[in-house]
Short mmCIF file of C-alpha atoms and ligand atoms in Angstrom, two decimals:
data_model
loop_
_atom_site.label_atom_id
_atom_site.label_comp_id
_atom_site.label_asym_id
_atom_site.label_seq_id
_atom_site.Cartn_x
_atom_site.Cartn_y
_atom_site.Cartn_z
CA MET A 1 68.99 -201.94 -74.97
CA SER A 2 72.14 -200.86 -73.25
CA GLU A 3 72.47 -197.31 -71.99
CA ILE A 4 71.91 -194.68 -74.65
CA LYS A 5 74.87 -192.49 -75.54
CA THR A 6 74.84 -189.53 -77.92
CA ARG A 7 77.36 -186.95 -78.95
CA PHE A 8 77.78 -183.50 -80.37
CA ALA A 9 80.64 -183.34 -82.85
CA PRO A 10 81.09 -179.78 -84.08
CA SER A 11 83.88 -178.56 -86.29
CA PRO A 12 85.54 -175.56 -84.68
CA THR A 13 84.48 -172.76 -87.00
CA GLY A 14 84.69 -169.93 -84.50
CA PHE A 15 80.98 -169.41 -84.05
CA MET A 16 77.97 -171.51 -83.08
CA HIS A 17 75.32 -171.52 -85.78
CA ILE A 18 71.82 -171.79 -84.35
CA GLY A 19 71.26 -174.95 -86.39
CA ASN A 20 74.30 -176.56 -84.78
CA LEU A 21 73.16 -175.50 -81.36
CA ARG A 22 69.80 -177.14 -82.02
CA THR A 23 71.61 -180.34 -83.04
CA ALA A 24 73.60 -180.23 -79.80
CA LEU A 25 70.44 -179.63 -77.81
CA TYR A 26 68.45 -182.47 -79.38
CA SER A 27 71.36 -184.86 -79.06
CA TYR A 28 71.77 -183.93 -75.41
CA LEU A 29 68.04 -184.14 -74.71
CA LEU A 30 67.74 -187.53 -76.39
CA ALA A 31 70.42 -188.94 -74.07
CA LYS A 32 69.14 -187.22 -70.96
CA SER A 33 65.48 -188.07 -71.55
CA GLN A 34 66.54 -191.70 -71.24
CA GLY A 35 69.11 -191.37 -68.49
CA GLY A 36 71.98 -191.74 -70.92
CA LYS A 37 75.32 -190.05 -71.51
CA PHE A 38 76.33 -187.18 -73.75
CA VAL A 39 79.77 -186.74 -75.30
CA LEU A 40 81.48 -183.67 -76.77
CA ARG A 41 83.92 -184.26 -79.59
CA ILE A 42 85.75 -181.53 -81.47
CA GLU A 43 86.17 -182.44 -85.15
CA ASP A 44 89.23 -180.44 -86.09
CA THR A 45 90.92 -182.62 -88.69
CA ASP A 46 90.36 -180.06 -91.43
CA GLN A 47 93.49 -178.08 -90.66
CA VAL A 48 92.91 -175.56 -93.46
CA ARG A 49 89.71 -174.39 -91.85
CA HIS A 50 91.13 -174.21 -88.36
CA VAL A 51 90.27 -171.07 -86.34
CA ASP A 52 92.12 -170.18 -83.15
CA GLY A 53 90.01 -170.16 -80.00
CA ALA A 54 87.12 -171.87 -81.77
CA GLU A 55 86.97 -174.78 -79.29
CA GLN A 56 86.39 -172.32 -76.48
CA VAL A 57 83.39 -170.82 -78.30
CA ILE A 58 81.83 -174.28 -78.40
CA ILE A 59 82.55 -175.01 -74.76
CA ASP A 60 81.30 -171.60 -73.62
CA THR A 61 78.10 -171.92 -75.65
CA LEU A 62 77.27 -175.31 -74.18
CA LYS A 63 77.96 -173.95 -70.72
CA SER A 64 75.70 -170.94 -71.04
CA THR A 65 72.89 -172.97 -72.55
CA GLY A 66 72.99 -175.63 -69.83
CA ILE A 67 74.02 -178.46 -72.17
CA GLU A 68 76.39 -180.47 -69.98
CA TYR A 69 78.61 -183.16 -71.44
CA ASP A 70 79.55 -186.24 -69.46
CA GLU A 71 82.65 -187.03 -71.50
CA GLY A 72 85.10 -185.02 -73.53
CA PRO A 73 85.91 -182.82 -75.13
CA TYR A 74 87.71 -185.40 -77.26
CA ILE A 75 89.91 -183.66 -79.81
CA GLN A 76 90.28 -185.51 -83.09
CA SER A 77 93.64 -183.96 -83.98
CA GLU A 78 95.02 -185.62 -80.84
CA ARG A 79 93.84 -189.05 -82.00
CA LEU A 80 95.53 -189.35 -85.41
CA GLY A 81 97.34 -192.58 -84.48
CA ILE A 82 94.04 -194.27 -83.70
CA TYR A 83 92.55 -193.50 -87.11
CA ARG A 84 95.65 -194.74 -88.87
CA GLU A 85 95.53 -197.96 -86.89
CA TYR A 86 91.92 -198.56 -87.92
CA ALA A 87 92.60 -197.63 -91.53
CA ASP A 88 95.37 -200.26 -91.57
CA LYS A 89 92.91 -202.86 -90.29
CA LEU A 90 90.68 -202.18 -93.29
CA ILE A 91 93.61 -202.39 -95.68
CA GLU A 92 94.39 -205.79 -94.21
CA SER A 93 90.83 -207.02 -94.52
CA GLY A 94 90.59 -205.76 -98.11
CA HIS A 95 88.06 -203.00 -97.45
CA ALA A 96 90.54 -200.21 -98.10
CA TYR A 97 93.60 -199.60 -100.23
CA TYR A 98 96.55 -197.31 -100.89
CA CYS A 99 96.05 -194.86 -103.71
CA PHE A 100 99.10 -193.18 -105.25
CA CYS A 101 97.30 -191.27 -107.98
CA THR A 102 98.73 -187.82 -108.62
CA PRO A 103 96.63 -184.66 -108.40
CA GLU A 104 97.10 -184.31 -112.18
CA ARG A 105 95.61 -187.73 -112.83
CA LEU A 106 92.66 -187.02 -110.55
CA GLU A 107 92.13 -183.72 -112.32
CA SER A 108 91.97 -185.49 -115.68
CA LEU A 109 89.04 -187.61 -114.42
CA LYS A 110 86.80 -184.58 -114.09
CA ASP A 111 84.18 -183.66 -116.68
CA GLU A 112 83.63 -180.17 -118.17
CA LYS A 113 81.73 -179.13 -115.05
CA GLY A 114 84.70 -180.04 -112.86
CA ILE A 115 82.83 -182.98 -111.40
CA GLY A 116 84.39 -186.37 -111.28
CA GLY A 117 84.80 -189.23 -108.88
CA TYR A 118 87.61 -191.66 -108.53
CA ASP A 119 87.82 -194.49 -111.03
CA GLY A 120 89.34 -197.11 -108.74
CA HIS A 121 92.67 -197.07 -110.60
CA CYS A 122 94.77 -198.16 -107.59
CA ARG A 123 92.42 -200.93 -106.48
CA THR A 124 94.37 -203.41 -108.53
CA LEU A 125 97.92 -202.51 -107.53
CA THR A 126 99.97 -205.55 -106.59
CA GLN A 127 101.70 -205.91 -103.24
CA GLU A 128 105.00 -205.29 -105.01
CA ASP A 129 103.77 -202.07 -106.64
CA ILE A 130 102.56 -200.86 -103.29
CA GLN A 131 105.78 -201.72 -101.44
CA LYS A 132 107.87 -200.12 -104.17
CA ASN A 133 105.83 -196.89 -104.13
CA LEU A 134 105.99 -196.73 -100.35
CA ALA A 135 109.75 -197.32 -100.38
CA GLU A 136 110.14 -194.51 -102.91
CA GLY A 137 108.26 -192.24 -100.57
CA LYS A 138 105.45 -191.53 -103.05
CA PRO A 139 102.60 -189.55 -101.52
CA TYR A 140 99.43 -191.59 -101.04
CA VAL A 141 95.95 -191.54 -99.61
CA ILE A 142 93.96 -194.46 -98.21
CA ARG A 143 90.60 -195.12 -99.84
CA GLN A 144 87.52 -197.04 -98.79
CA LYS A 145 86.72 -199.83 -101.26
CA MET A 146 83.02 -199.65 -102.05
CA PRO A 147 81.11 -202.73 -103.21
CA ASP A 148 80.53 -202.79 -106.98
CA SER A 149 76.96 -204.01 -106.79
CA GLY A 150 74.00 -204.34 -104.48
CA THR A 151 72.41 -201.67 -102.33
CA THR A 152 73.09 -200.32 -98.87
CA SER A 153 70.23 -199.12 -96.71
CA TYR A 154 69.48 -198.07 -93.19
CA VAL A 155 66.44 -196.81 -91.36
CA ASP A 156 66.70 -193.27 -90.12
CA GLU A 157 64.65 -192.54 -86.99
CA VAL A 158 63.21 -189.38 -88.53
CA TYR A 159 63.25 -189.95 -92.30
CA GLY A 160 62.66 -193.70 -92.49
CA GLU A 161 64.47 -195.96 -94.92
CA VAL A 162 67.35 -194.54 -96.94
CA SER A 163 68.76 -196.75 -99.63
CA ILE A 164 71.50 -196.29 -102.20
CA ASP A 165 72.89 -198.30 -105.11
CA ASN A 166 76.46 -199.25 -104.24
CA SER A 167 77.47 -198.62 -107.84
CA GLU A 168 76.87 -194.92 -107.17
CA LEU A 169 79.38 -194.84 -104.34
CA ARG A 170 82.89 -193.60 -105.04
CA ASP A 171 85.94 -194.95 -103.26
CA GLN A 172 86.18 -192.09 -100.81
CA ILE A 173 89.36 -191.00 -99.06
CA MET A 174 89.77 -192.14 -95.44
CA ILE A 175 93.29 -190.88 -94.76
CA LYS A 176 94.64 -187.88 -96.66
CA ALA A 177 98.17 -187.42 -98.01
CA ASP A 178 99.08 -185.32 -94.97
CA GLY A 179 98.15 -188.21 -92.67
CA TYR A 180 94.97 -186.55 -91.42
CA PRO A 181 91.78 -188.57 -91.60
CA THR A 182 88.68 -187.29 -93.38
CA TYR A 183 85.45 -186.66 -91.50
CA ASN A 184 83.91 -189.51 -93.52
CA PHE A 185 86.23 -191.98 -91.86
CA CYS A 186 87.27 -190.75 -88.44
CA HIS A 187 83.81 -189.88 -87.16
CA VAL A 188 82.80 -193.51 -87.68
CA VAL A 189 85.83 -194.80 -85.78
CA ASP A 190 85.16 -192.34 -82.98
CA ASP A 191 81.44 -193.00 -82.78
CA TYR A 192 82.24 -196.69 -82.44
CA LEU A 193 85.09 -196.32 -79.93
CA MET A 194 83.10 -193.85 -77.85
CA GLY A 195 80.15 -196.20 -77.69
CA ILE A 196 77.71 -193.85 -79.41
CA THR A 197 74.33 -195.56 -79.77
CA HIS A 198 72.48 -192.70 -81.50
CA VAL A 199 74.04 -190.36 -84.04
CA VAL A 200 72.08 -187.10 -84.06
CA ARG A 201 73.07 -184.58 -86.73
CA GLY A 202 71.93 -182.39 -89.59
CA ASN A 203 70.30 -184.02 -92.59
CA GLU A 204 73.11 -183.00 -94.92
CA TYR A 205 74.58 -186.38 -93.93
CA LEU A 206 71.40 -188.36 -94.63
CA THR A 207 72.51 -189.68 -98.02
CA SER A 208 76.19 -190.20 -97.21
CA THR A 209 75.32 -192.34 -94.21
CA PRO A 210 75.15 -195.57 -96.29
CA LYS A 211 78.91 -195.12 -96.83
CA TYR A 212 79.37 -194.91 -93.09
CA CYS A 213 77.20 -198.00 -92.63
CA LEU A 214 79.54 -199.85 -94.99
CA LEU A 215 82.46 -198.92 -92.73
CA TYR A 216 80.65 -200.35 -89.71
CA ASP A 217 79.96 -203.49 -91.69
CA ALA A 218 83.57 -203.75 -92.88
CA PHE A 219 84.79 -203.60 -89.29
CA GLY A 220 82.08 -205.99 -88.19
CA TRP A 221 80.68 -203.41 -85.78
CA GLU A 222 77.03 -202.95 -84.90
CA ARG A 223 75.66 -199.84 -86.61
CA PRO A 224 74.28 -197.03 -84.43
CA HIS A 225 70.80 -195.54 -84.72
CA TYR A 226 70.66 -192.50 -86.96
CA VAL A 227 68.62 -189.42 -86.18
CA HIS A 228 68.95 -186.83 -88.93
CA LEU A 229 67.40 -183.44 -88.34
CA PRO A 230 65.74 -181.23 -90.93
CA LEU A 231 67.39 -178.00 -91.96
CA LEU A 232 66.64 -174.71 -90.25
CA MET A 233 65.22 -172.25 -92.74
CA GLY A 234 64.81 -168.48 -92.77
CA LYS A 235 62.05 -166.41 -94.34
CA ASP A 236 63.18 -164.50 -97.42
CA ALA A 237 61.92 -161.04 -98.37
CA ASP A 238 59.88 -162.55 -101.24
CA GLY A 239 58.01 -164.88 -98.87
CA ASN A 240 59.97 -168.01 -99.82
CA VAL A 241 62.21 -169.83 -97.39
CA SER A 242 65.86 -170.81 -97.73
CA LYS A 243 68.57 -172.22 -95.50
CA LEU A 244 68.95 -169.97 -92.46
CA SER A 245 71.83 -167.59 -93.13
CA LYS A 246 73.12 -164.15 -92.27
CA ARG A 247 70.74 -162.36 -94.61
CA HIS A 248 67.84 -163.53 -92.44
CA GLY A 249 69.33 -162.02 -89.28
CA ALA A 250 71.70 -163.09 -86.52
CA VAL A 251 72.44 -166.80 -86.99
CA SER A 252 75.02 -167.50 -84.35
CA PHE A 253 74.35 -167.97 -80.68
CA GLN A 254 76.99 -165.33 -79.91
CA ASP A 255 75.29 -162.75 -82.15
CA LEU A 256 71.91 -163.39 -80.55
CA ILE A 257 73.37 -162.91 -77.08
CA GLY A 258 75.11 -159.78 -78.36
CA ASP A 259 71.73 -158.50 -79.57
CA GLY A 260 70.38 -158.87 -76.05
CA TYR A 261 68.66 -162.27 -76.05
CA LEU A 262 68.72 -164.51 -73.00
CA PRO A 263 70.31 -167.96 -73.39
CA GLU A 264 67.26 -169.58 -71.74
CA ALA A 265 64.90 -167.94 -74.23
CA VAL A 266 67.03 -168.99 -77.20
CA VAL A 267 67.19 -172.57 -75.93
CA ASN A 268 63.46 -172.67 -75.31
CA TYR A 269 62.68 -171.32 -78.74
CA ILE A 270 65.05 -173.55 -80.72
CA ALA A 271 63.89 -176.61 -78.78
CA LEU A 272 60.53 -176.11 -80.50
CA LEU A 273 62.01 -175.69 -83.98
CA GLY A 274 61.46 -179.21 -85.21
CA TRP A 275 60.21 -180.85 -82.05
CA CYS A 276 57.00 -180.60 -80.07
CA PRO A 277 55.86 -182.27 -76.86
CA LYS A 278 53.63 -185.28 -77.39
CA ASP A 279 50.45 -184.66 -75.43
CA SER A 280 50.51 -180.99 -74.56
CA ASN A 281 50.66 -177.48 -75.92
CA GLN A 282 53.26 -176.43 -73.40
CA GLU A 283 55.43 -173.65 -74.79
CA PHE A 284 57.68 -172.68 -71.92
CA PHE A 285 60.38 -175.15 -70.99
CA THR A 286 63.40 -174.97 -68.76
CA ILE A 287 66.23 -177.23 -69.81
CA ASP A 288 65.26 -179.64 -67.02
CA GLU A 289 61.70 -179.77 -68.26
CA LEU A 290 62.97 -180.44 -71.77
CA LYS A 291 65.05 -183.33 -70.47
CA LYS A 292 61.88 -184.88 -69.11
CA SER A 293 59.60 -184.21 -72.08
CA PHE A 294 61.88 -184.84 -75.03
CA SER A 295 61.32 -187.89 -77.19
CA MET A 296 62.19 -188.85 -80.73
CA GLU A 297 58.55 -189.28 -81.69
CA GLY A 298 58.08 -185.52 -81.33
CA LEU A 299 60.68 -184.78 -84.04
CA SER A 300 59.43 -183.50 -87.36
CA LYS A 301 60.99 -184.10 -90.73
CA SER A 302 59.68 -180.94 -92.34
CA PRO A 303 62.09 -178.03 -92.35
CA ALA A 304 61.57 -175.62 -89.48
CA VAL A 305 61.43 -171.89 -90.18
CA PHE A 306 63.25 -169.65 -87.76
CA ASP A 307 60.89 -166.83 -86.82
CA TYR A 308 62.65 -163.85 -85.25
CA GLU A 309 59.35 -162.37 -84.08
CA LYS A 310 58.56 -165.52 -82.13
CA LEU A 311 62.02 -165.49 -80.58
CA LYS A 312 61.44 -161.86 -79.54
CA TRP A 313 58.20 -162.85 -77.91
CA PHE A 314 59.89 -165.65 -75.98
CA ASN A 315 62.64 -163.30 -74.94
CA SER A 316 60.30 -160.60 -73.68
CA GLU A 317 58.40 -163.20 -71.66
CA TYR A 318 61.66 -164.47 -70.18
CA ILE A 319 62.75 -160.93 -69.27
CA LYS A 320 59.40 -160.29 -67.57
CA LYS A 321 59.79 -163.44 -65.52
CA MET A 322 63.34 -162.66 -64.40
CA PRO A 323 63.76 -162.00 -60.70
CA ASP A 324 64.63 -158.32 -60.07
CA ASP A 325 68.17 -158.98 -58.91
CA GLU A 326 69.11 -161.11 -61.93
CA TYR A 327 67.50 -158.61 -64.25
CA GLY A 328 69.30 -155.74 -62.53
CA LYS A 329 72.66 -157.47 -62.93
CA ILE A 330 72.26 -157.27 -66.70
CA VAL A 331 70.44 -153.96 -67.09
CA MET A 332 72.16 -151.74 -64.53
CA PRO A 333 75.65 -151.95 -66.10
CA ILE A 334 74.13 -151.03 -69.47
CA LEU A 335 72.32 -148.03 -67.97
CA GLU A 336 75.42 -147.01 -66.00
CA LYS A 337 77.32 -146.77 -69.26
CA ILE A 338 74.69 -144.57 -70.85
CA PHE A 339 73.75 -142.20 -68.01
CA SER A 340 75.42 -139.82 -65.59
CA ASP A 341 74.62 -139.63 -61.86
CA ASN A 342 71.69 -137.25 -62.23
CA ILE A 343 69.40 -139.85 -63.69
CA ASN A 344 67.72 -142.32 -61.33
CA ILE A 345 68.73 -145.44 -63.25
CA GLY A 346 67.40 -147.80 -60.58
CA LYS A 347 63.92 -146.44 -61.24
CA LEU A 348 64.48 -146.44 -65.00
CA SER A 349 65.54 -150.07 -64.89
CA GLU A 350 62.38 -150.91 -62.94
CA LEU A 351 60.17 -149.13 -65.49
CA LEU A 352 61.77 -151.04 -68.35
CA HIS A 353 61.42 -154.47 -66.73
CA GLY A 354 58.01 -155.41 -68.07
CA ARG A 355 58.54 -153.72 -71.40
CA LEU A 356 61.82 -154.83 -72.91
CA ILE A 357 61.93 -157.25 -75.81
CA THR A 358 65.72 -157.60 -75.81
CA PHE A 359 68.51 -156.01 -73.80
CA GLY A 360 69.87 -154.70 -77.07
CA GLU A 361 67.11 -152.11 -77.37
CA ILE A 362 67.81 -150.34 -74.07
CA GLY A 363 69.72 -147.54 -75.80
CA GLU A 364 66.88 -146.88 -78.20
CA ARG A 365 64.17 -147.17 -75.56
CA THR A 366 65.88 -144.67 -73.25
CA GLU A 367 67.02 -142.15 -75.84
CA PHE A 368 64.34 -139.72 -74.68
CA VAL A 369 65.93 -139.74 -71.22
CA LEU A 370 69.41 -139.07 -72.52
CA LYS A 371 68.38 -136.33 -74.94
CA ARG A 372 65.71 -133.66 -75.02
CA LEU A 373 64.15 -134.83 -78.27
CA ASP A 374 62.69 -132.48 -80.85
CA MET A 375 58.95 -132.64 -80.52
CA ASP A 376 55.73 -131.43 -82.05
CA ASN A 377 53.13 -129.67 -79.89
CA SER A 378 50.42 -131.81 -81.42
CA LEU A 379 51.55 -134.50 -78.94
CA TYR A 380 49.68 -132.48 -76.28
CA ILE A 381 46.38 -133.22 -77.98
CA ASN A 382 44.62 -136.19 -76.44
CA LYS A 383 40.99 -136.98 -77.14
CA LYS A 384 40.27 -139.16 -74.14
CA ASN A 385 41.60 -136.61 -71.66
CA LYS A 386 40.35 -133.69 -73.75
CA THR A 387 43.72 -131.96 -73.73
CA THR A 388 44.86 -129.22 -76.08
CA PRO A 389 48.20 -127.40 -76.26
CA GLU A 390 46.52 -124.38 -74.62
CA LEU A 391 45.16 -126.39 -71.69
CA CYS A 392 48.52 -128.15 -71.28
CA LYS A 393 50.31 -124.81 -71.18
CA GLN A 394 47.99 -123.66 -68.40
CA ILE A 395 48.54 -126.90 -66.45
CA LEU A 396 52.30 -126.70 -66.77
CA ASN A 397 52.38 -123.02 -65.79
CA GLU A 398 50.32 -123.71 -62.68
CA CYS A 399 52.19 -126.87 -61.66
CA LEU A 400 55.66 -125.44 -62.14
CA PRO A 401 55.83 -123.41 -58.85
CA LEU A 402 54.26 -126.30 -56.92
CA LEU A 403 56.90 -128.68 -58.25
CA GLU A 404 59.68 -126.21 -57.56
CA ASN A 405 58.59 -126.13 -53.94
CA LEU A 406 58.34 -129.91 -53.55
CA GLU A 407 60.99 -131.29 -51.21
CA SER A 408 60.94 -135.07 -51.60
CA TRP A 409 61.17 -135.99 -55.27
CA ASP A 410 59.71 -139.47 -55.47
CA ASN A 411 56.81 -141.03 -57.32
CA ASP A 412 54.38 -140.98 -54.36
CA SER A 413 54.99 -137.33 -53.46
CA LEU A 414 54.81 -136.26 -57.10
CA PHE A 415 51.62 -138.21 -57.61
CA ALA A 416 50.04 -136.69 -54.50
CA LEU A 417 51.00 -133.21 -55.66
CA LEU A 418 49.48 -133.57 -59.12
CA LYS A 419 46.33 -135.17 -57.68
CA GLU A 420 45.91 -132.29 -55.30
CA TYR A 421 46.41 -129.80 -58.11
CA SER A 422 43.80 -131.62 -60.17
CA ALA A 423 41.30 -131.48 -57.28
CA SER A 424 41.85 -127.82 -56.55
CA SER A 425 41.91 -126.72 -60.20
CA GLY A 426 39.01 -128.90 -61.29
CA ILE A 427 41.08 -130.19 -64.25
CA LYS A 428 40.81 -133.94 -64.73
CA ALA A 429 43.77 -135.89 -63.30
CA GLY A 430 44.19 -137.65 -66.66
CA ALA A 431 44.70 -134.32 -68.39
CA VAL A 432 47.21 -133.13 -65.80
CA MET A 433 49.21 -136.36 -66.08
CA TRP A 434 49.12 -136.14 -69.87
CA ALA A 435 50.45 -132.59 -69.97
CA VAL A 436 53.28 -133.29 -67.54
CA ARG A 437 54.24 -136.63 -69.08
CA ILE A 438 54.51 -135.19 -72.60
CA ALA A 439 56.41 -132.14 -71.32
CA VAL A 440 59.07 -134.18 -69.55
CA ALA A 441 59.32 -137.10 -71.99
CA ARG A 442 58.94 -135.13 -75.24
CA GLN A 443 57.58 -138.26 -76.92
CA GLY A 444 54.19 -140.01 -76.98
CA ILE A 445 54.90 -143.55 -75.85
CA THR A 446 56.86 -143.88 -72.62
CA PRO A 447 57.79 -146.65 -70.18
CA GLY A 448 55.87 -145.23 -67.22
CA GLY A 449 53.67 -142.31 -66.35
CA ALA A 450 54.36 -138.63 -65.62
CA THR A 451 55.36 -139.02 -62.00
CA GLU A 452 57.48 -142.12 -62.52
CA LEU A 453 59.35 -140.37 -65.29
CA MET A 454 59.91 -137.29 -63.15
CA GLU A 455 61.43 -139.56 -60.51
CA VAL A 456 63.76 -140.95 -63.17
CA PHE A 457 64.79 -137.48 -64.39
CA GLY A 458 65.25 -135.98 -60.94
CA LYS A 459 64.09 -132.55 -59.90
CA ASN A 460 66.42 -130.34 -61.95
CA GLU A 461 65.95 -132.00 -65.31
CA SER A 462 62.18 -132.35 -64.79
CA ILE A 463 61.81 -128.63 -63.99
CA GLU A 464 64.07 -127.67 -66.90
CA ARG A 465 62.01 -129.77 -69.30
CA ILE A 466 58.74 -128.29 -68.06
CA LYS A 467 60.13 -124.77 -68.51
CA LEU A 468 61.29 -125.65 -72.00
CA ALA A 469 57.84 -127.06 -72.81
CA ILE A 470 56.12 -123.87 -71.59
CA SER A 471 58.40 -121.75 -73.76
CA GLU A 472 57.58 -123.87 -76.77
CA LEU A 473 53.82 -123.89 -76.23
N1 LIG V 1 81.76 -182.12 -87.70
C1 LIG V 1 80.54 -182.40 -88.37
C2 LIG V 1 79.78 -181.11 -88.58
O1 LIG V 1 80.00 -180.17 -87.83
C3 LIG V 1 79.73 -183.34 -87.52
C4 LIG V 1 78.68 -184.11 -88.21
C5 LIG V 1 78.21 -185.21 -87.29
O2 LIG V 1 77.62 -184.91 -86.27
O3 LIG V 1 78.52 -186.38 -87.59
O4 LIG V 1 79.01 -181.01 -89.49
#
């Protein structure tokens, strides 16, 4: 077989749905796993739905996910002449025809439910009728002439054979009255002209593909391979699943990034939503590893369910693995926005590194640093360390002057000081650490121990919080 070539052909809607991103990814991986080429084509012939700046969203998303196109972006609205030229060829060969039917007539063909196809009325117009209508400037569309009988089938790489009775096919519009082509027509022309060997896309096109096959046949072109992908589903509150949509959570790549997910984690997770490696249980993949491992045999035809918990897990693992400098580049600006100079945000960032699930939760996770939270003295009770509010009060009272006298306020010095106090007082180190940690944090679960937190707070705030705790105990 000649070199494989795939494409991603999104409509510019202004956001990148996760399902579309997965289509792009699989299409890209299929080409790259076999040393082929990948094309980007923007399908913007639906002018009503056009959104300004939407192309850039697509380009930016591909860039940040590492999906690199070798050709394009081709823009369909810049290729209108080409589609018209190919539509004319089909008129000439008798596979397409002018249709001058008025909107009123088309409306009258619909049943009570508003459903109705075209009845082929203009199929039989004579050359004279056509020339006369054109000369009068009557609006028209160009329709594909479907065969009246027989069946059309193709073999999808994922779903197997798909077959349809030609009598069920309506004469669909190829070129609209405004001169713009329909998706149904122009994507076929483009896929052919761009040399696409494998069409990878969502399975909503599975059953309309016979119509596209008929276009290939009418032109005498070799049909491409079709790889339709199952829908992405979301889990509903009642335990059922339905097409992944906003009510399940963030569904666009942009929203996920906005919620603090890493592009690499998103790509890794969605790669596994409908595909799995052949002979391994490998879960972590860089895009380069995916390029090596991907194959069509690993694709599944059962709908994949998007699991936000699993994505969170991937993301937290990716954050943990980030080198400190890369991690700092993302986290420090967020912390700088939240905190004033008094807080040691370098240390805080370090404490959060192994513990964050997304970057979006930094505000919530550090609220106890920003504010002195209301707290309950029962937090001082800890069975393992045998602490009580009374014992904690004693510890804090005795440590306060020692801390006030401490010159260098860093984790090591603070740790040494509390250890020494524990030794001289005979109170277990665990109890001392517990009392101080609760007093400064004012909450039970913290990213880091007593002395690390005191380094984050700095001397003044730590002392103030301990004094406040004593007064409350
Ligand atoms: N523009 C179409 C869509 O976004 C592309 C379908 C295809 O890949 O052929 O659904």
